[in-house]
Phi, psi and omega in degrees: 000320180297323179296320181293319179294317178297317179298316178298318179296317179296316179295320179296314180295319177298318179297316179296318179297314178296320178298317179296320179295314180294322179296314178296322179295321177296319178296317179297317179295320178297318179293322177295327179287327181281339184302311179297324179295317178293326178294319177296318179296319178297318179296320178296320179294318179296320178295320178295322177297318178296317180297316180293321177298319178295318180296320179295315180297321179294318181292321182278000178300131182303325178297317179295320180294324177292324176296320177295321182295333180280346182288149184296329181290345178249014184292340179285345180280144179217161176286137180287149173279160180299326180289340180275346185277128179245129179254123179250121180267135178282141180251000000 
Protein backbone atom coordinates (compact mmCIF):
# COMPACT_ATOMS: atom_id res chain seq x y z
CA UNK A 1 0.00 0.00 0.00
CA UNK A 2 2.85 2.38 0.82
CA UNK A 3 4.38 1.75 -2.60
CA UNK A 4 1.15 2.76 -4.37
CA UNK A 5 0.90 6.00 -2.38
CA UNK A 6 4.53 6.86 -3.17
CA UNK A 7 4.00 6.08 -6.85
CA UNK A 8 0.84 8.21 -6.91
CA UNK A 9 2.70 11.11 -5.22
CA UNK A 10 5.58 10.87 -7.71
CA UNK A 11 3.22 10.80 -10.69
CA UNK A 12 1.26 13.73 -9.23
CA UNK A 13 4.41 15.81 -8.65
CA UNK A 14 5.66 14.94 -12.16
CA UNK A 15 2.30 16.01 -13.61
CA UNK A 16 2.32 19.33 -11.73
CA UNK A 17 5.91 19.99 -12.82
CA UNK A 18 5.11 19.25 -16.46
CA UNK A 19 2.00 21.43 -16.30
CA UNK A 20 4.04 24.32 -14.89
CA UNK A 21 6.69 23.87 -17.60
CA UNK A 22 4.10 23.84 -20.40
CA UNK A 23 2.34 26.85 -18.90
CA UNK A 24 5.57 28.87 -18.79
CA UNK A 25 6.39 27.77 -22.32
CA UNK A 26 2.95 28.95 -23.51
CA UNK A 27 3.46 32.36 -21.89
CA UNK A 28 6.87 32.66 -23.55
CA UNK A 29 5.44 31.70 -26.94
CA UNK A 30 2.64 34.23 -26.56
CA UNK A 31 5.13 36.99 -25.79
CA UNK A 32 7.26 36.01 -28.77
CA UNK A 33 4.16 36.26 -30.98
CA UNK A 34 3.28 39.71 -29.61
CA UNK A 35 6.80 41.12 -30.05
CA UNK A 36 6.54 41.83 -33.81
CA UNK A 37 3.13 43.45 -33.34
CA UNK A 38 4.48 45.70 -30.60
CA UNK A 39 7.51 46.55 -32.74
CA UNK A 40 5.22 47.62 -35.61
CA UNK A 41 3.12 49.69 -33.21
CA UNK A 42 6.25 51.33 -31.79
CA UNK A 43 7.49 52.15 -35.29
CA UNK A 44 4.13 53.71 -36.18
CA UNK A 45 4.20 55.82 -33.01
CA UNK A 46 7.76 56.97 -33.73
CA UNK A 47 6.80 57.92 -37.30
CA UNK A 48 3.79 59.84 -35.99
CA UNK A 49 6.06 61.66 -33.52
CA UNK A 50 8.40 62.67 -36.35
CA UNK A 51 5.43 63.89 -38.41
CA UNK A 52 4.04 65.89 -35.49
CA UNK A 53 7.46 67.35 -34.68
CA UNK A 54 7.76 68.50 -38.30
CA UNK A 55 4.26 70.02 -38.18
CA UNK A 56 5.11 71.90 -34.97
CA UNK A 57 8.37 73.22 -36.44
CA UNK A 58 6.53 74.28 -39.58
CA UNK A 59 3.83 76.04 -37.57
CA UNK A 60 6.34 77.82 -35.30
CA UNK A 61 8.40 78.98 -38.26
CA UNK A 62 8.67 82.80 -38.06
CA UNK A 63 7.67 83.17 -41.70
CA UNK A 64 4.47 81.22 -41.06
CA UNK A 65 3.74 83.23 -37.92
CA UNK A 66 4.15 86.48 -39.84
CA UNK A 67 1.75 85.18 -42.51
CA UNK A 68 -0.77 84.42 -39.77
CA UNK A 69 -0.33 87.91 -38.31
CA UNK A 70 -1.29 89.41 -41.69
CA UNK A 71 -4.60 87.52 -41.85
CA UNK A 72 -7.75 89.48 -41.02
CA UNK A 73 -8.84 87.19 -38.16
CA UNK A 74 -5.66 88.10 -36.30
CA UNK A 75 -5.70 91.83 -37.09
CA UNK A 76 -6.72 92.67 -33.50
CA UNK A 77 -3.38 91.35 -32.21
CA UNK A 78 -0.54 93.81 -31.77
CA UNK A 79 2.98 93.83 -30.39
CA UNK A 80 3.05 94.98 -26.75
CA UNK A 81 4.73 98.20 -25.81
CA UNK A 82 7.56 98.13 -23.29
CA UNK A 83 5.28 99.91 -20.80
CA UNK A 84 2.69 97.09 -21.17
CA UNK A 85 5.12 94.32 -20.19
CA UNK A 86 4.91 93.21 -16.55
CA UNK A 87 7.70 91.13 -15.06
CA UNK A 88 6.80 88.90 -12.11
CA UNK A 89 9.75 87.53 -10.19
CA UNK A 90 9.45 84.15 -8.56
CA UNK A 91 10.36 84.01 -4.90
